[in-house]
XYZ file of C-alpha atoms in Angstrom:
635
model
C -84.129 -16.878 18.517
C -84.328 -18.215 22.094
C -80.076 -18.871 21.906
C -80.190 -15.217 20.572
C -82.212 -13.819 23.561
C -80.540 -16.005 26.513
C -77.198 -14.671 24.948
C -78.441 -11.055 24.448
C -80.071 -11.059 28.003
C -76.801 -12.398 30.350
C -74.565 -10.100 28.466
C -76.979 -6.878 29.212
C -76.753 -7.977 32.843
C -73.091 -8.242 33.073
C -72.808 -4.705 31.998
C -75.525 -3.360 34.172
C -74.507 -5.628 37.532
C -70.344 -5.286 37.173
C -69.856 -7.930 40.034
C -67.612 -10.769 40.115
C -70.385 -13.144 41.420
C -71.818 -12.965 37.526
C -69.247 -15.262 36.241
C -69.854 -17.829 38.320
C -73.756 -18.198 37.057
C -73.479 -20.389 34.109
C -75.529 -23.106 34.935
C -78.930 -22.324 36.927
C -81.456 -24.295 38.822
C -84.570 -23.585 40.530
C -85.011 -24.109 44.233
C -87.565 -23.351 46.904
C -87.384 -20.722 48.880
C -86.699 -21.812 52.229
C -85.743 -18.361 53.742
C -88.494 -17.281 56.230
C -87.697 -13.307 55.311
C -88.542 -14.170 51.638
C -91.790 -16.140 51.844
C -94.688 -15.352 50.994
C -93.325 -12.579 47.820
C -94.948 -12.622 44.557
C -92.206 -15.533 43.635
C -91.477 -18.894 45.688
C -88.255 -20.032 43.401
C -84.688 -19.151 43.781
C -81.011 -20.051 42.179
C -77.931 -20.626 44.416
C -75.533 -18.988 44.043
C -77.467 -15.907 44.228
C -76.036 -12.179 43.664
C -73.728 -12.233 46.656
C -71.558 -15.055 46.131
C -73.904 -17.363 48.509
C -73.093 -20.551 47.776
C -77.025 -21.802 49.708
C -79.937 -20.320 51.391
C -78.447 -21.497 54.891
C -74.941 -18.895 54.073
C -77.581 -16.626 53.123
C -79.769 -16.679 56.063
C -76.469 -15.936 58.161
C -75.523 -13.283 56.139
C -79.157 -11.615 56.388
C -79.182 -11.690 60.100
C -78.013 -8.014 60.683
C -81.224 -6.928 58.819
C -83.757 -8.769 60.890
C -84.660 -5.780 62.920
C -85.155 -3.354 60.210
C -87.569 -5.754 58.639
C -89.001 -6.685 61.887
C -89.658 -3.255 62.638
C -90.859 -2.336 59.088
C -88.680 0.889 59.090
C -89.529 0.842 55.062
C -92.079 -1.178 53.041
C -89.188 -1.845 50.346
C -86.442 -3.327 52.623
C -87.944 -6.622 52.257
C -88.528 -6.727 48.625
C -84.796 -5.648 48.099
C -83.036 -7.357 50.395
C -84.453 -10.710 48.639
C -84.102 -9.393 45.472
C -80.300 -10.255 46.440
C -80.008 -12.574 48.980
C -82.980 -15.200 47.042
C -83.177 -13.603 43.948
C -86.621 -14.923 41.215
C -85.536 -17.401 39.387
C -86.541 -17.456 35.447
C -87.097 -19.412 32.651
C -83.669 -18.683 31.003
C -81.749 -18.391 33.863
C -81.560 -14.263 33.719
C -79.778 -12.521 36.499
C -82.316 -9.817 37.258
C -81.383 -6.791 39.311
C -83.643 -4.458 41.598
C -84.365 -1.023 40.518
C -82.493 1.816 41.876
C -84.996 3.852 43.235
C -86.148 0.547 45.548
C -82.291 0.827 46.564
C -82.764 4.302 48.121
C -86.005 4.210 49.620
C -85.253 1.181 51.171
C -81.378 2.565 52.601
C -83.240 6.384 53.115
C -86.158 5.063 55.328
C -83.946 2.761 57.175
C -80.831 4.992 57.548
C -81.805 5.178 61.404
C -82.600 2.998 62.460
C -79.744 0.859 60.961
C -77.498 3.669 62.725
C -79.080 2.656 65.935
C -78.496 -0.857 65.414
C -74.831 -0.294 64.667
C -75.281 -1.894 61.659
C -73.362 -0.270 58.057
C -74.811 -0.438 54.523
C -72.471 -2.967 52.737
C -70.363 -1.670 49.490
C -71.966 -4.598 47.529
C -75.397 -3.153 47.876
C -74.731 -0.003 46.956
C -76.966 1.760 45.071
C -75.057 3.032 42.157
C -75.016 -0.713 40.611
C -77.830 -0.742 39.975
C -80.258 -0.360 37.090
C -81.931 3.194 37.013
C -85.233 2.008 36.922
C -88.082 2.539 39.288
C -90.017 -0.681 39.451
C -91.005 -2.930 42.263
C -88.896 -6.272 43.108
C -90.157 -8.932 40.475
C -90.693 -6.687 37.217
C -93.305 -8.309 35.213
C -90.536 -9.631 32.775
C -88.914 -11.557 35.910
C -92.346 -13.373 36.088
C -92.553 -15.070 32.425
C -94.316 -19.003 32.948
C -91.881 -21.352 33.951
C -91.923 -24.973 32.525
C -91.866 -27.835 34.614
C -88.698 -29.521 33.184
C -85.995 -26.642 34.548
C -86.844 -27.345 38.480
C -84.787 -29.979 39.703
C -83.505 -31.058 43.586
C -80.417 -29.077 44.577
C -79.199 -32.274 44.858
C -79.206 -33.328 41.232
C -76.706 -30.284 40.231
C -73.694 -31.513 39.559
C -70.834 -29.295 38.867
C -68.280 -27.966 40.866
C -68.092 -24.496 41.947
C -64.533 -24.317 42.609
C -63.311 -22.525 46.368
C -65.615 -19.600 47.915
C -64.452 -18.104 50.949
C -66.003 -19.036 53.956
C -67.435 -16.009 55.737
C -65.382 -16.721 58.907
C -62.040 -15.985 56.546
C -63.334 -13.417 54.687
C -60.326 -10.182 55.021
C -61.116 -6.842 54.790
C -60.683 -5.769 51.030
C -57.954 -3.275 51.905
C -55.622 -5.526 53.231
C -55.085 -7.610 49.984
C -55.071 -10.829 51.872
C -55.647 -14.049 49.246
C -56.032 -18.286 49.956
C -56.099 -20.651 46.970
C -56.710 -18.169 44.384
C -59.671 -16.669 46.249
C -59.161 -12.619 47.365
C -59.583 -11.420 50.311
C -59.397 -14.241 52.051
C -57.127 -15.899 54.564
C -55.777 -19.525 55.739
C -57.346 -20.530 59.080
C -55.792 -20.301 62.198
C -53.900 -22.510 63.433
C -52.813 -24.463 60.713
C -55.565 -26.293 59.063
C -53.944 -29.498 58.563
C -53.088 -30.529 62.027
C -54.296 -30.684 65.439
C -53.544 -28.958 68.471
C -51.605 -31.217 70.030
C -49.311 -31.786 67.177
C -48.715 -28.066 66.926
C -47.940 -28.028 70.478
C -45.103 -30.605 69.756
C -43.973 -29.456 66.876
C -43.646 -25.157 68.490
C -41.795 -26.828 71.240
C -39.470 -29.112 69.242
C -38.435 -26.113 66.955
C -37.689 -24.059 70.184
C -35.681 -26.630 71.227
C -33.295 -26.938 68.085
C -33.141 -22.952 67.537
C -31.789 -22.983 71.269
C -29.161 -25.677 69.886
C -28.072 -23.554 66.650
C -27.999 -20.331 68.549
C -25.690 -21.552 70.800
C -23.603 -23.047 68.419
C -23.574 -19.790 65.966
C -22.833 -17.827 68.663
C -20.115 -19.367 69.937
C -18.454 -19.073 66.798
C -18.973 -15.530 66.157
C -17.777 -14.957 69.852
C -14.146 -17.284 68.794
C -13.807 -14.866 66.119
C -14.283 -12.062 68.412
C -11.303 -13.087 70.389
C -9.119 -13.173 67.807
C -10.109 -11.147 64.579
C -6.411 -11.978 63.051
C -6.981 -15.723 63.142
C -9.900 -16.155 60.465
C -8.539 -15.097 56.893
C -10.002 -15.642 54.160
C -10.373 -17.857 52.288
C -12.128 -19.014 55.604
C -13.495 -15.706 56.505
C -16.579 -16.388 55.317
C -17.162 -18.708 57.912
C -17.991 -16.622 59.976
C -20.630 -14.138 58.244
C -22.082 -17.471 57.474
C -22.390 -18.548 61.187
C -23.876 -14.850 61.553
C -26.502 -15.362 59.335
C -27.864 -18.712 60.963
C -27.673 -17.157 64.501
C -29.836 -14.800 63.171
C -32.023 -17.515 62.003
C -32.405 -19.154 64.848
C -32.691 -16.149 66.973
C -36.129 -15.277 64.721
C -37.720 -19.017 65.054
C -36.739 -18.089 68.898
C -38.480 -15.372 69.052
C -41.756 -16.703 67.357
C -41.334 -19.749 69.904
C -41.593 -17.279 72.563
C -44.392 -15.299 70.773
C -46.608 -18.558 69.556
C -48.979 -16.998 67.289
C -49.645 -13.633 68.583
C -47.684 -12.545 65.722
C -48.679 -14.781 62.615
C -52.497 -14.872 63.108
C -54.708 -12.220 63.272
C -56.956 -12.032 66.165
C -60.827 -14.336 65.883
C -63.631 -11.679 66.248
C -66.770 -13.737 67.026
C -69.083 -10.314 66.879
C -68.580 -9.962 63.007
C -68.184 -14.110 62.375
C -64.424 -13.511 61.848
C -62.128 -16.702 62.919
C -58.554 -16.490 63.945
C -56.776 -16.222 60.571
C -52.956 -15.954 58.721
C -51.449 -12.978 58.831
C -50.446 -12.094 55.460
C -49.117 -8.431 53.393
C -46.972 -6.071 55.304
C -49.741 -4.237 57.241
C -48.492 -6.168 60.561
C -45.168 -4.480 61.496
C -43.712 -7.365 63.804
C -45.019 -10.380 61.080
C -42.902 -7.768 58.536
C -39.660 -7.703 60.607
C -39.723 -11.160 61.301
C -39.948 -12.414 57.858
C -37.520 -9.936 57.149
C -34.876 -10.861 59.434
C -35.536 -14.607 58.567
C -36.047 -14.398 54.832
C -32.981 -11.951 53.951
C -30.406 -13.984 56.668
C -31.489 -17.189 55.115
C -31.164 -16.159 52.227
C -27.665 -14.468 52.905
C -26.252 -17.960 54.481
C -26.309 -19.557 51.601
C -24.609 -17.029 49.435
C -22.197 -16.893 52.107
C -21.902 -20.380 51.900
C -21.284 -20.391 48.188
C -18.505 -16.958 48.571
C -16.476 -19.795 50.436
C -16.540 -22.065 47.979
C -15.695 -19.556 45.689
C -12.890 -18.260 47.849
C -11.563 -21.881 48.072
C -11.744 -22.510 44.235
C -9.425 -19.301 44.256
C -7.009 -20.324 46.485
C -6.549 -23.936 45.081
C -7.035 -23.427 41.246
C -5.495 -20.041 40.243
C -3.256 -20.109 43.395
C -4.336 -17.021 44.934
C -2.813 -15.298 48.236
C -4.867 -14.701 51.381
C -3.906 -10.971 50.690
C -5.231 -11.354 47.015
C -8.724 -12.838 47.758
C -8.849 -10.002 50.522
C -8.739 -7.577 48.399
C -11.926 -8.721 47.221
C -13.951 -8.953 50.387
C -16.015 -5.650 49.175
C -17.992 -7.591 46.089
C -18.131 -10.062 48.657
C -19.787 -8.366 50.908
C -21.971 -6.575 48.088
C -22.897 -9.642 46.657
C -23.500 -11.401 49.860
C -26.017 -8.570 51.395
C -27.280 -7.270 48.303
C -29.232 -10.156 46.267
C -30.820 -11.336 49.898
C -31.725 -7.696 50.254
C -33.026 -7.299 46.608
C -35.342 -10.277 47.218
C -36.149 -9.214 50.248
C -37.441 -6.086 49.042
C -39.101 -7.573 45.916
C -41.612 -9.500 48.732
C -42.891 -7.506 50.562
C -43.395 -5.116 47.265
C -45.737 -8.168 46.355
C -46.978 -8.687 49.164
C -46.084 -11.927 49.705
C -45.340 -12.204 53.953
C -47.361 -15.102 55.127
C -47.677 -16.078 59.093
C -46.442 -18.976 60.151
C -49.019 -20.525 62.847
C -46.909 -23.870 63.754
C -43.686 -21.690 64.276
C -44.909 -18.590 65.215
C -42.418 -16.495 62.908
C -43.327 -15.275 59.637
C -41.675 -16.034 55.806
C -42.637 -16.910 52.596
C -44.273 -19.837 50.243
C -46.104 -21.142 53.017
C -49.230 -20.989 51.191
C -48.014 -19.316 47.663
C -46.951 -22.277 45.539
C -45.771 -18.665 43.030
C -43.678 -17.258 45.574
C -42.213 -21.177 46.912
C -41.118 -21.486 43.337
C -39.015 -18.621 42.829
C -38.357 -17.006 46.088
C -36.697 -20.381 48.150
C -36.371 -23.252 45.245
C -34.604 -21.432 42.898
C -32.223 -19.003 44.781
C -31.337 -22.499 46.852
C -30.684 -24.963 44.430
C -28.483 -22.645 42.080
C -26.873 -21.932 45.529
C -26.250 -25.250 45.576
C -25.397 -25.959 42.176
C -22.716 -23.452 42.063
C -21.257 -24.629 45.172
C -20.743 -27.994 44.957
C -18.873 -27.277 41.265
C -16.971 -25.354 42.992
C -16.056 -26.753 45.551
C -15.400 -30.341 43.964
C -13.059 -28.011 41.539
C -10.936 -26.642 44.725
C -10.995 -30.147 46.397
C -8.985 -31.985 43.090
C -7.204 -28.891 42.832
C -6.072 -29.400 46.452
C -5.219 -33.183 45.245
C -2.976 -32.612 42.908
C -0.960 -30.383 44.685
C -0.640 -32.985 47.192
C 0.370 -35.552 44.940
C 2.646 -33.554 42.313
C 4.950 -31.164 45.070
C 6.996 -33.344 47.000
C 6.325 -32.304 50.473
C 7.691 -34.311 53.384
C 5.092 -36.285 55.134
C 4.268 -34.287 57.934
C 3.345 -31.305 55.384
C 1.394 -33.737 53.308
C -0.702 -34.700 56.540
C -1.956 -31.561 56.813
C -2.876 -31.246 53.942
C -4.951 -33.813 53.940
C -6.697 -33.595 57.055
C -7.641 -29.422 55.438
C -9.092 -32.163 52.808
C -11.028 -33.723 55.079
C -12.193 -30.942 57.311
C -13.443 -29.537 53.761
C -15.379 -32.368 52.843
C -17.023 -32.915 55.920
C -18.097 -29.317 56.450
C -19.600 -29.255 52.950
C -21.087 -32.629 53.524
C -22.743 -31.239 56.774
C -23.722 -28.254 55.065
C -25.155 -29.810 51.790
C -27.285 -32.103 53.429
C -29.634 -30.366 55.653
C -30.070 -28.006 52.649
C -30.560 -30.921 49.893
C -33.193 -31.811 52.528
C -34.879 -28.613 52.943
C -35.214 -28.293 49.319
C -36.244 -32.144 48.925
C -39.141 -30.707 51.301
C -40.561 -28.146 49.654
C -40.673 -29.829 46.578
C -42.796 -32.354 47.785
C -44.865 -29.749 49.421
C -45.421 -27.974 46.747
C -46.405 -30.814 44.575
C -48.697 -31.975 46.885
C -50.144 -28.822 48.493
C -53.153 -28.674 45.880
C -54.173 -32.145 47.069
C -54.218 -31.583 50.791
C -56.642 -28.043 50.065
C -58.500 -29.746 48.803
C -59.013 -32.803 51.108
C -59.132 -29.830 53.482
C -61.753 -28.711 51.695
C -63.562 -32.114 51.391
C -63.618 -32.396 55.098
C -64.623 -28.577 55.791
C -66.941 -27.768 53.290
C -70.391 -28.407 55.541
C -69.085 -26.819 58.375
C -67.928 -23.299 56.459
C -71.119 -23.743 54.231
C -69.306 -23.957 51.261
C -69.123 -25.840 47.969
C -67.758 -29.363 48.393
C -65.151 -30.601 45.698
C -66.394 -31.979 42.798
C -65.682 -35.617 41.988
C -62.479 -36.081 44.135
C -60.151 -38.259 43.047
C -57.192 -38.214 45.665
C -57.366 -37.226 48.891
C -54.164 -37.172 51.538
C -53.324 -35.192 54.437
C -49.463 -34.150 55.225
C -47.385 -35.745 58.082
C -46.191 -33.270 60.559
C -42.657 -35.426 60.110
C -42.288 -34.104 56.992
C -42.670 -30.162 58.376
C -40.824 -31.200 61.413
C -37.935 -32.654 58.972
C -37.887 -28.992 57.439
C -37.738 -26.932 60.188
C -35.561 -29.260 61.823
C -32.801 -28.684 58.531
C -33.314 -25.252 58.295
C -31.881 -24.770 61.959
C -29.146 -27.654 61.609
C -27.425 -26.048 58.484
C -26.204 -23.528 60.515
C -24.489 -25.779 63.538
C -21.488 -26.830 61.021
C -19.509 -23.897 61.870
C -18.743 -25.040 64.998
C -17.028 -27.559 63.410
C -14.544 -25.794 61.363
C -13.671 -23.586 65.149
C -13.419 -26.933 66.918
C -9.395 -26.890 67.436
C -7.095 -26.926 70.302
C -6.121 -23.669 69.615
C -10.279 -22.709 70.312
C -9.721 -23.808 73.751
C -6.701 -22.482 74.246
C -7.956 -19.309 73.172
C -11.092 -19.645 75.326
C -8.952 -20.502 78.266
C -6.344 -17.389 77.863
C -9.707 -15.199 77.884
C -11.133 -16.284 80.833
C -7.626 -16.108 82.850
C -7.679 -12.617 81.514
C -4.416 -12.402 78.985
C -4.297 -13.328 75.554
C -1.526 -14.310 73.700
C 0.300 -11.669 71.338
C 1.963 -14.657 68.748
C -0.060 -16.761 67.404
C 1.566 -20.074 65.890
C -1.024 -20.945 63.813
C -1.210 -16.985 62.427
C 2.801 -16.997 61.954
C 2.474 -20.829 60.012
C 0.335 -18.692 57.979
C 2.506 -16.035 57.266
C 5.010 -18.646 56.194
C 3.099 -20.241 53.433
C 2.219 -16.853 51.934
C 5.855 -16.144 51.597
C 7.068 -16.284 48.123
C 10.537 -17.710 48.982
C 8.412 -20.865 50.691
C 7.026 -21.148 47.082
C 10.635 -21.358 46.222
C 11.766 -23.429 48.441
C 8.624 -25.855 48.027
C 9.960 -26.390 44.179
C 13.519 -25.558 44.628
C 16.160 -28.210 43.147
C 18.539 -29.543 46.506
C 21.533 -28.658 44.693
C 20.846 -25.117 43.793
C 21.442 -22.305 46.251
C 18.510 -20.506 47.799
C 18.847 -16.806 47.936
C 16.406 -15.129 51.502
C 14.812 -11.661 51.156
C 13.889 -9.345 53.661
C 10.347 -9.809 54.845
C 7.205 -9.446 52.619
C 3.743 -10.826 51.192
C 2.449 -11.633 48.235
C -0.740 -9.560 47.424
C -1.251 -10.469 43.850
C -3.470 -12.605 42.693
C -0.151 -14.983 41.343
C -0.206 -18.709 40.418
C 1.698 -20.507 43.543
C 1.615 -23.486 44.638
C 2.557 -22.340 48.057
C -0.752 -20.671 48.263
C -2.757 -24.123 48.107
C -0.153 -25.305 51.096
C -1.411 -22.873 52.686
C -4.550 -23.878 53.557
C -3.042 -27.176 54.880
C -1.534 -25.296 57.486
C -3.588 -25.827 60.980
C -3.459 -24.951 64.215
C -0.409 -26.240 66.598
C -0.416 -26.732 70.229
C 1.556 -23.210 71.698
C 3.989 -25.087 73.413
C 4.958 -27.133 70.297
C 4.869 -23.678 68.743
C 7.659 -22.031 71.142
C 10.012 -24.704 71.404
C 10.486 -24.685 67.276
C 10.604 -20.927 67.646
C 13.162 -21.112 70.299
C 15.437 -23.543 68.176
C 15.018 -21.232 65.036
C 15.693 -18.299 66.651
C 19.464 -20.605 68.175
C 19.888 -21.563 64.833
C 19.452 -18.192 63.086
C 21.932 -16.916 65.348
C 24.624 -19.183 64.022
C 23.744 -18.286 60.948
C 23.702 -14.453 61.086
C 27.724 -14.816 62.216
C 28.144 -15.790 58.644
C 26.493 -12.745 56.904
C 29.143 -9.813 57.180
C 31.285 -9.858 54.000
C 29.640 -7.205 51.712
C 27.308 -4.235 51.850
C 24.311 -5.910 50.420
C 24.796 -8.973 53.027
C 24.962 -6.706 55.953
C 21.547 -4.799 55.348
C 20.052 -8.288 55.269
C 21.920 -9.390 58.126
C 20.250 -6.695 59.831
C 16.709 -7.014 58.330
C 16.733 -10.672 59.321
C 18.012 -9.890 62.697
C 15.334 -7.290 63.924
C 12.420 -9.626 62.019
C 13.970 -12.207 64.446
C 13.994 -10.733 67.450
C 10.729 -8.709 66.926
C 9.382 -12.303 66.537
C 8.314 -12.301 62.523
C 11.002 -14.336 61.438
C 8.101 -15.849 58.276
C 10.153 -18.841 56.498
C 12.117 -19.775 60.195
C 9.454 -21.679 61.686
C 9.246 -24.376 59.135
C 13.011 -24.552 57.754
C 13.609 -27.913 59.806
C 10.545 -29.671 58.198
C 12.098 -29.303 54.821
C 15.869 -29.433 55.999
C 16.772 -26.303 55.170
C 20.888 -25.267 55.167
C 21.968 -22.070 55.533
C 24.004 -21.278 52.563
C 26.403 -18.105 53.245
C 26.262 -15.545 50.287
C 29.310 -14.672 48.798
């Protein structure tokens, strides 16, 4: 019967109270009151925690300090009674959460009403009236006073159980704002970061400064050598270039929150209420929101970018495809490229999920969400990766065998293999800062339970909270590790000044600051060349069989040719090397156009050939001495 009545009694309070402290009141144990407001009642024993999520009476004394004048000043003779009955509630035989009547609830907040006005101090929502039971009894009821027996007082120090994480008040978030730290709501990470000091987080703001100045410059510089000459970057290596965009972006953000420190990712301490400096988190902050969404949806967008190239590679080595062929496909590109970083993008801050950034100053994601880590940055990055590297290794042996199977002469075949080369070592310089990243937050996350709660451990007196409960591993992170990350996340982007690093960049760069450019490009007409069809000919062409030359045109379908993988062995010549071959094709061609008069169909190409000459798009000239090429006169 007593089972029967303990049972009976905690569910009828549940019902009546409708509070979120209830649940955690499953084990009880009677304590002195040590409060000075709460002596000398018609009770002297209390449980922690009590109605208000007080974890002791030394949280609760703090959190009863706004009331001291209205109970100084006896503005009511109930104020006292009922703010006890929840800050120390009487503590019972079978551990019964009992509630004060609502009628003591109104007399107390009617007689007071005042005087708390004059104080500038507001009734809080957890006291309100309405929760209460509609009784009208003074604080104990006779049935909160049955005997106690000796055996159920104990020490506070002989509980042992663990209470889990309560907020501390100085990180308690307005409700509204739907702020949450380690499961707990409405509350928020301290700020600065609460695993290092303050001279380490000087370091480590200044040391990302330093390396976003370093990628911005380097991002930039290739977006301004595209700039100069649009015509130059085709794909498949056009998306080179969005992907440089995307990490000066990046860098420009952790710039901007070097320049900003934390004004932006923590909110403001206000000592009045007992509110410390804490993260910003949710979308209420409008620069935290812009920053995270510049940094989260260009991040993002980089490494799709990153994989388009591969794909665009794969296209041009394995199924052969033109440069006019995979540009015809630059829309899903583009739609693909902007559209999934965008659709994440909007999924976060749907969730909520923006989360300040106090050793960077910027603001992203899964910096204290192990959720939102997870699925928002490890997954998006390693299939990124996945599909990248398969794709790429495909388009490298594709690459391969064309250079082993077509017998090109050797000075062909060199340049082949040096595009090779420049291909592996961008990817390589791509892959690993991101392989790192990744490596990163997977040891993060796997460890981030551990350091909260050694953080915990070590802060628990100080915030008046519960401690941890039989800890068995404690371990606090190395700022290397977080310098290692932020360090990789910059770095990925600085590869694309590899890929622009030519001659023909500071050739380029040199023309533009003498103020003229140059109309033909060499390395844009050695392009033209391989897309040719008749070069695809001539590539695989027997030595003993006549060679038939068209008028001028370009392959835009998406055709298997092997001149199409030659074509991204093609690199950039020196100009002058460039005008003196032009200048002995264009001697040569001349000789050769004396021969082409004998029919109809020979003259029109006589005279196609001639004007593509002299307007200077001869395509196949430039390279007919590398393969030996004879004119043969058509009869």
């Amino acid at each position: 019967m007593d089972l029967l009545w303990v049972l009976y009694s905690m569910l009828t309070v549940c019902m009546a109270i409708n509070m979120e402290a209830t649940g955690s009141h499953s084990m009880f144990t009677c304590e002195p009151i040590t409060l000075r407001m709460c002596q000398g009642l018609a009770y002297n024993t209390t449980f922690m925690p009590n109605l208000l999520n007080h974890y002791d009476q030394q949280t609760a004394a703090l959190a009863m300090e706004p009331f001291h004048p209205m109970v100084n000043l006896e503005c009511s003779t109930e104020i006292r009674p009922f703010l006890c009955a929840l800050y120390a509630p009487v503590c019972t035989e079978y551990g019964r959460v009992t509630l004060p009547c609502r009628r003591l609830c109104q007399r107390a907040k009617s007689d007071c009403y005042k005087l708390m006005d004059m104080f500038g101090v507001t009734w809080p929502d957890e006291m309100e009236c309405s929760r209460f039971p509609d009784c009208d009894e003074s604080y104990p009821r006779t049935i909160d006073l049955l005997p106690s027996s000796d055996g159920t007082e104990e020490s506070p120090s002989s509980v042992q159980r663990d209470y889990g994480f309560w907020c501390p008040r100085e990180l308690k978030i307005e409700p509204d704002l739907g702020y949450s730290f380690m499961g707990v709501r409405d509350c928020s990470p301290p700020c600065p970061n609460m695993y290092f000091r303050e001279d380490e987080l000087i370091f480590a703001r200044y040391f990302i400064g330093v390396v976003s100045i370093v990628c911005l410059s380097a991002t930039l510089f290739t977006f301004l050598t595209f700039l100069i000459d649009v015509g130059r970057f085709r794909y498949p290596e056009r998306p080179i270039i969005f992907y440089a965009v995307c990490y000066m972006m990046v860098s420009l953000v952790f710039f901007l929150g070097f320049l900003l420190e934390d004004r932006v990712s923590c909110n403001a301490a206000s000592p009045g209420r007992f509110r410390a400096s804490t993260v910003t988190q949710g979308s209420h902050n409008k620069a935290c929101t812009l920053l995270f969404m510049t940094l989260y949806f260009f991040t993002m967008a980089g490494s799709v970018w990153w994989v388009i190239l591969t794909i665009t590679w794969f296209l041009a080595a394995v199924p052969k495809w033109g440069s006019e062929a995979i540009e015809k496909k630059a829309l899903l590109f583009h739609a693909v490229a902007w559209g999934i970083p965008g659709a994440l993008t909007i999924t976060l801050m749907a969730m909520n999920k923006i989360e300040g950034d106090s050793m960077s100053g910027v603001c992203f994601v899964g910096l204290y969400d192990l959720m939102a880590l997870r699925w928002f940055l490890l997954v998006p990055l390693a299939l990124d990766v996945v599909v990248g590297v398969v794709l790429l290794l495909a388009g490298i042996a594709a690459l391969n065998r064309v250079r082993m199977e077509i017998p090109l002469e050797k000075e062909n075949q060199d340049k082949l293999v040096k595009f090779m080369i420049r291909i592996g070592v961008f990817s390589v310089l791509y892959l690993v800062p991101l392989l790192t990243v990744i490596g990163c937050y997977l040891y993060e996350q796997s460890h981030r339970s551990v350091w909260e709660t050694t953080w915990v451990q070590e802060r628990c007196r100080e915030y008046h909270i519960p401690c941890p409960f039989k800890v068995e591993q404690t371990s606090r992170p190395d700022i290397v590790l977080f310098l290692i990350k932020y360090l990789m996340m910059l770095v990925v982007g600085i590869p694309s000044v590899f890929w622009v690093g030519s001659k023909k960049t500071c050739f380029e760069w040199a023309s533009f600051f003498n103020g003229h450019r140059r109309k033909d490009s060499a390395v844009h007409e050695s392009r033209q060349v391989l897309q040719e069809p008749d070069f695809t000919q001539l590539l695989l062409r027997d030595p003993n069989t006549p060679v038939v030359r068209k008028s001028r045109g370009t392959s835009t379908q998406g055709t298997s040719t092997h001149a199409s993988s030659t074509h991204l062995a093609m690199l950039d010549e020196p100009p002058s090397a460039s005008t003196s071959r032009a200048g002995s094709m264009r001697s040569k061609s001349s000789s050769f156009h004396g021969s082409l008069h004998r029919s109809r169909d020979e003259s029109c190409f006589t005279n196609t050939y001639t004007n593509n000459v002299h307007n200077g798009h001869a395509p196949w000239a430039l390279n007919l001495q590398s393969f030996n090429y004879k004119p043969i006169k058509l009869r």
